[in-house]
Amino acid sequence: MDAIPAGATSALDVGTGDGLLAADLRDAIDDVTAVDIDAGVLARAAAEYSGIIWICGDVMSMELGRTFDVVASVATLHHLPDLSAAITRLADLTAPGGVLVVVGLARSTSLRDHLTGVVGAVQHQWYARTRTVWAHSAPTVWPPPHSYREVRESAGKVLPGARWQQFPMWRYALTWNKPG
């Protein structure tokens, strides 16, 4: 949410699932579209949250007919078969001057990745014992098909100047401001 550019008027949530991010975006932006391939999960999200355009389909092949000031995707990229094509597609859907934010899951391959994964495993156990557990309805892909290095390299080729952050629990964030 902190990455939303000033003056943003439209947002796209790719792989919206239960619609939580779309609802948060709707609190900040009037024009929000949410896409997911699962019709059942979209129906449940639409029943829960109003004021959002819900579209069932594959973002890789559907024609949306426009670009968006904010394109956001959480835990979706590892479900798409071609990493570079997926990053390119999300960049193409981002309007000039807009922002693309991806929070994803990646596979550990380096010592640093594995150590961060251990921290994540401990963190996960702590959260599981001390907090209410929320169960998402999305299918699980484990291990993630792409390594942190593969995601960084693909993003570097497609999204020049993208900011990269790596987090425990096998997560990363990419933030890219499309030149405007």
Tab-separated table of C-alpha atoms in Angstrom:
chain	number	residue	atom	x	y	z
A	1	MET	CA	0.000	0.000	0.000
A	2	ASP	CA	2.929	2.334	0.675
A	3	ALA	CA	4.009	1.970	-2.965
A	4	ILE	CA	0.820	3.503	-4.396
A	5	PRO	CA	1.903	6.574	-6.360
A	6	ALA	CA	0.320	9.933	-5.641
A	7	GLY	CA	-2.603	10.502	-7.958
A	8	ALA	CA	-3.151	6.810	-8.718
A	9	THR	CA	-6.722	6.236	-9.889
A	10	SER	CA	-6.737	2.562	-10.934
A	11	ALA	CA	-5.416	-0.726	-9.582
A	12	LEU	CA	-5.227	-4.347	-10.696
A	13	ASP	CA	-4.864	-7.218	-8.221
A	14	VAL	CA	-3.507	-10.238	-10.110
A	15	GLY	CA	-4.288	-13.594	-8.520
A	16	THR	CA	-6.620	-11.947	-6.023
A	17	GLY	CA	-7.738	-15.158	-4.335
A	18	ASP	CA	-9.843	-14.221	-1.321
A	19	GLY	CA	-9.782	-10.546	-2.354
A	20	LEU	CA	-8.055	-9.155	0.725
A	21	LEU	CA	-5.570	-7.041	-1.229
A	22	ALA	CA	-8.253	-5.877	-3.662
A	23	ALA	CA	-10.329	-4.688	-0.702
A	24	ASP	CA	-7.355	-2.804	0.755
A	25	LEU	CA	-6.675	-1.234	-2.642
A	26	ARG	CA	-10.359	-0.265	-2.909
A	27	ASP	CA	-10.032	1.661	0.358
A	28	ALA	CA	-7.348	3.818	-1.307
A	29	ILE	CA	-8.387	3.851	-4.992
A	30	ASP	CA	-11.862	4.021	-6.549
A	31	ASP	CA	-11.193	1.901	-9.662
A	32	VAL	CA	-10.023	-1.599	-8.652
A	33	THR	CA	-10.065	-4.710	-10.825
A	34	ALA	CA	-9.266	-8.134	-9.380
A	35	VAL	CA	-8.385	-11.158	-11.523
A	36	ASP	CA	-8.192	-14.808	-10.580
A	37	ILE	CA	-8.541	-18.064	-12.464
A	38	ASP	CA	-10.735	-19.664	-9.764
A	39	ALA	CA	-14.427	-18.779	-10.230
A	40	GLY	CA	-15.426	-20.145	-6.823
A	41	VAL	CA	-12.961	-18.055	-4.870
A	42	LEU	CA	-13.949	-14.969	-6.875
A	43	ALA	CA	-17.619	-15.533	-6.083
A	44	ARG	CA	-16.824	-15.713	-2.367
A	45	ALA	CA	-14.642	-12.576	-2.573
A	46	ALA	CA	-17.339	-10.685	-4.504
A	47	ALA	CA	-19.899	-11.616	-1.851
A	48	GLU	CA	-17.581	-10.234	0.832
A	49	TYR	CA	-16.306	-7.028	-0.827
A	50	SER	CA	-18.174	-4.541	-3.004
A	51	GLY	CA	-17.027	-1.834	-5.393
A	52	ILE	CA	-14.466	-4.055	-7.131
A	53	ILE	CA	-14.570	-5.390	-10.691
A	54	TRP	CA	-14.065	-9.166	-10.383
A	55	ILE	CA	-12.808	-10.980	-13.495
A	56	CYS	CA	-12.377	-14.732	-13.790
A	57	GLY	CA	-9.634	-15.706	-16.204
A	58	ASP	CA	-5.959	-16.188	-16.922
A	59	VAL	CA	-4.136	-12.864	-16.754
A	60	MET	CA	-1.560	-14.212	-19.202
A	61	SER	CA	-4.069	-14.574	-22.035
A	62	MET	CA	-6.997	-12.273	-21.258
A	63	GLU	CA	-7.431	-8.878	-22.852
A	64	LEU	CA	-8.143	-6.217	-20.263
A	65	GLY	CA	-8.056	-3.391	-22.805
A	66	ARG	CA	-6.217	-0.979	-20.529
A	67	THR	CA	-3.345	-0.373	-18.145
A	68	PHE	CA	-3.418	0.401	-14.415
A	69	ASP	CA	-1.635	2.881	-12.153
A	70	VAL	CA	-1.026	0.080	-9.643
A	71	VAL	CA	-0.505	-3.566	-10.572
A	72	ALA	CA	-0.127	-5.786	-7.529
A	73	SER	CA	0.374	-9.505	-7.203
A	74	VAL	CA	0.807	-11.472	-3.984
A	75	ALA	CA	1.852	-15.135	-4.007
A	76	THR	CA	0.872	-15.599	-7.658
A	77	LEU	CA	4.000	-15.403	-9.806
A	78	HIS	CA	5.172	-18.903	-8.846
A	79	HIS	CA	1.871	-20.290	-10.211
A	80	LEU	CA	2.563	-18.931	-13.704
A	81	PRO	CA	4.574	-21.261	-15.945
A	82	ASP	CA	6.950	-18.774	-17.636
A	83	LEU	CA	8.580	-16.394	-15.154
A	84	SER	CA	9.912	-13.871	-17.686
A	85	ALA	CA	6.652	-13.839	-19.645
A	86	ALA	CA	4.686	-13.297	-16.424
A	87	ILE	CA	6.884	-10.386	-15.308
A	88	THR	CA	6.658	-8.890	-18.802
A	89	ARG	CA	2.863	-9.233	-18.795
A	90	LEU	CA	2.539	-7.493	-15.424
A	91	ALA	CA	4.865	-4.715	-16.613
A	92	ASP	CA	2.759	-4.295	-19.771
A	93	LEU	CA	-0.375	-3.893	-17.625
A	94	THR	CA	1.296	-1.114	-15.622
A	95	ALA	CA	0.517	2.407	-16.854
A	96	PRO	CA	3.360	4.857	-17.544
A	97	GLY	CA	4.218	6.466	-14.209
A	98	GLY	CA	2.536	3.582	-12.381
A	99	VAL	CA	3.935	0.989	-10.027
A	100	LEU	CA	4.200	-2.792	-10.170
A	101	VAL	CA	4.479	-4.572	-6.822
A	102	VAL	CA	5.046	-8.320	-6.617
A	103	VAL	CA	5.271	-10.250	-3.373
A	104	GLY	CA	6.235	-13.792	-4.180
A	105	LEU	CA	7.647	-17.076	-3.000
A	106	ALA	CA	11.007	-18.385	-4.156
A	107	ARG	CA	13.193	-21.434	-3.670
A	108	SER	CA	16.396	-21.245	-1.642
A	109	THR	CA	19.616	-22.108	-3.469
A	110	SER	CA	22.396	-20.181	-1.714
A	111	LEU	CA	23.664	-20.392	1.867
A	112	ARG	CA	22.146	-16.967	2.571
A	113	ASP	CA	18.790	-18.131	1.175
A	114	HIS	CA	18.844	-21.243	3.340
A	115	LEU	CA	19.740	-19.281	6.488
A	116	THR	CA	16.913	-16.848	5.778
A	117	GLY	CA	14.670	-19.893	5.296
A	118	VAL	CA	15.625	-21.220	8.739
A	119	VAL	CA	14.677	-17.858	10.249
A	120	GLY	CA	11.408	-18.126	8.336
A	121	ALA	CA	10.714	-21.623	9.644
A	122	VAL	CA	11.252	-20.448	13.229
A	123	GLN	CA	9.116	-17.379	12.559
A	124	HIS	CA	6.355	-19.555	11.093
A	125	GLN	CA	6.345	-21.811	14.160
A	126	TRP	CA	6.168	-18.778	16.453
A	127	TYR	CA	3.233	-17.295	14.513
A	128	ALA	CA	1.435	-20.648	14.395
A	129	ARG	CA	1.623	-20.927	18.185
A	130	THR	CA	0.910	-17.307	19.128
A	131	ARG	CA	-1.528	-15.966	16.548
A	132	THR	CA	-4.756	-16.909	14.902
A	133	VAL	CA	-3.968	-18.899	11.784
A	134	TRP	CA	-5.613	-17.725	8.574
A	135	ALA	CA	-5.960	-20.406	5.931
A	136	HIS	CA	-6.025	-19.184	2.336
A	137	SER	CA	-8.051	-20.963	-0.300
A	138	ALA	CA	-5.371	-20.939	-3.019
A	139	PRO	CA	-3.650	-24.089	-4.218
A	140	THR	CA	-0.167	-24.561	-2.809
A	141	VAL	CA	2.907	-24.869	-5.018
A	142	TRP	CA	5.834	-26.192	-3.009
A	143	PRO	CA	8.671	-25.933	-3.520
A	144	PRO	CA	8.395	-22.758	-5.602
A	145	PRO	CA	9.610	-23.406	-9.163
A	146	HIS	CA	11.906	-20.348	-9.268
A	147	SER	CA	14.902	-19.555	-7.104
A	148	TYR	CA	15.508	-16.118	-5.631
A	149	ARG	CA	18.348	-15.691	-8.122
A	150	GLU	CA	16.121	-16.590	-11.087
A	151	VAL	CA	13.472	-14.091	-9.985
A	152	ARG	CA	16.077	-11.329	-9.449
A	153	GLU	CA	17.672	-11.997	-12.846
A	154	SER	CA	14.353	-12.120	-14.730
A	155	ALA	CA	13.159	-8.954	-13.015
A	156	GLY	CA	16.463	-7.244	-13.774
A	157	LYS	CA	16.042	-7.926	-17.494
A	158	VAL	CA	12.377	-6.887	-17.702
A	159	LEU	CA	12.111	-4.255	-14.953
A	160	PRO	CA	15.186	-2.013	-15.031
A	161	GLY	CA	15.649	-0.293	-11.687
A	162	ALA	CA	13.277	-2.597	-9.783
A	163	ARG	CA	13.815	-2.694	-6.026
A	164	TRP	CA	14.352	-6.155	-4.545
A	165	GLN	CA	13.767	-7.257	-0.957
A	166	GLN	CA	14.139	-10.753	0.441
A	167	PHE	CA	12.227	-11.788	3.551
A	168	PRO	CA	12.027	-14.834	5.818
A	169	MET	CA	9.422	-17.492	5.082
A	170	TRP	CA	10.655	-17.782	1.469
A	171	ARG	CA	9.217	-14.425	0.409
A	172	TYR	CA	10.480	-11.554	-1.663
A	173	ALA	CA	9.140	-8.232	-2.897
A	174	LEU	CA	9.755	-6.511	-6.224
A	175	THR	CA	8.738	-2.886	-6.637
A	176	TRP	CA	9.086	-1.200	-10.016
A	177	ASN	CA	8.064	2.268	-11.080
A	178	LYS	CA	7.323	2.317	-14.805
A	179	PRO	CA	8.891	5.321	-16.485
A	180	GLY	CA	6.248	7.834	-17.348
